[in-house]
């Protein structure tokens, strides 16, 4: 494998491949290797079910590049490996990862690429089902719905628009994995296992559709209300905390954004002159962030249709065809002296187990992140460990514990009061606390919106 050079962010380079960590067994991440991984016993994806079920609990994800404009974003794709019993233990108590572990991760990545590649066929199939249902009506009733089929034609065109972006998203897949053992060279048993691992399920397609919606929240004018409700106050608090630092010196302030998704909050922090690093675990988000950060070169370059996958809770027929243009800002515009990078991998492993990160960060900014923990104690201890003494932790988000009631997974679910008391016990002093209401990837034209009352705080490492 070609290791990525984590911690050495070259301004115009991309390091291909996955770095293989040799992590001690004790204190290993309690989070699964990939939060977007499906359980092995789930049903296979069935196209006939696509778009026929509705996820009313649409929340945040369980939550990889060069510009021609003189500035590029260094994405340091360092994928930590959290293998559960797959590796042997070395003399120093560290696990040695074998080829099967690496191959498993490669298969998982290719499954996600396959999910993206099947977007068009799956979405077209769902639209075809709508036509079939329409033609099953008596002719008298069909005449009562004169514009229905015309809308289906528009949906087909919108699917094509989305797919053009998805094809670009999948272009740079080689920066994430290297195939040291091509599938064609494997034995029959191995091929059968690969086929099972590569099956795309309904949940995988929903994650592709959710990624398209995430573009709206992070990188379109339509997502501005949600960003102003959550990102803007966090940015202002960060600037207030370092108000004594001249703007031209903000690049010396190191800010980490775990669970950075498509990277907008980390970008906004860097755009204010700070040196910001985003960290993300999901390949769906990493592939999409690579696209927006390194495949776009001007404002409103690409058009997407984020709401065409469900016709439920719409007011006007054409609301499902609402367009969004991305990006709403030029991602190459980072002030001189600031640094902006993205690191791929599990937060606990990449930051909690590498000494170079201990006491390194001036600020950690967590947005819709801490409830992705299986063990919230690990998260808070890691945040405390990597902050400098007197460092700032700025948080905003709900407590929608992602692994609650998940089979074969631990999940420590605390109330807000318990989280705050835990943080104090670990060594934080809370200076600002409050709440802020916000939706998450809501359709502005929809009849159904989930509103989170987010807990907000600023705490200092003591």
Short mmCIF file of C-alpha atoms in Angstrom, two decimals, residues 20-26 28-29 33 81-98 101 349 353:
data_model
loop_
_atom_site.label_atom_id
_atom_site.label_comp_id
_atom_site.label_asym_id
_atom_site.label_seq_id
_atom_site.Cartn_x
_atom_site.Cartn_y
_atom_site.Cartn_z
CA UNK A 20 -2.38 1.20 7.71
CA UNK A 21 -2.28 2.01 11.40
CA UNK A 22 -0.70 -0.34 13.91
CA UNK A 23 -2.79 0.56 16.91
CA UNK A 24 -2.63 -0.92 20.43
CA UNK A 25 -5.56 -3.14 21.32
CA UNK A 26 -6.23 -1.27 24.55
CA UNK A 28 -9.06 1.13 20.43
CA UNK A 29 -11.96 2.97 18.92
CA UNK A 33 -14.77 0.89 11.10
CA UNK A 81 -8.33 0.43 10.58
CA UNK A 82 -10.57 -0.76 13.37
CA UNK A 83 -10.47 -4.53 12.99
CA UNK A 84 -12.46 -6.57 15.45
CA UNK A 85 -10.48 -9.71 16.03
CA UNK A 86 -9.10 -9.78 12.50
CA UNK A 87 -5.48 -9.06 13.33
CA UNK A 88 -2.87 -10.79 15.40
CA UNK A 89 -1.25 -9.13 18.37
CA UNK A 90 2.43 -8.26 18.17
CA UNK A 91 5.07 -8.18 20.91
CA UNK A 92 4.21 -4.62 21.89
CA UNK A 93 0.50 -5.39 22.29
CA UNK A 94 -0.26 -3.96 18.85
CA UNK A 95 -2.38 -5.64 16.24
CA UNK A 96 -0.78 -6.76 12.99
CA UNK A 97 -3.23 -6.38 10.13
CA UNK A 98 -3.21 -8.96 7.40
CA UNK A 101 -8.30 -6.83 6.71
CA UNK A 349 -7.90 6.41 16.16
CA UNK A 353 -3.88 7.36 19.50
#
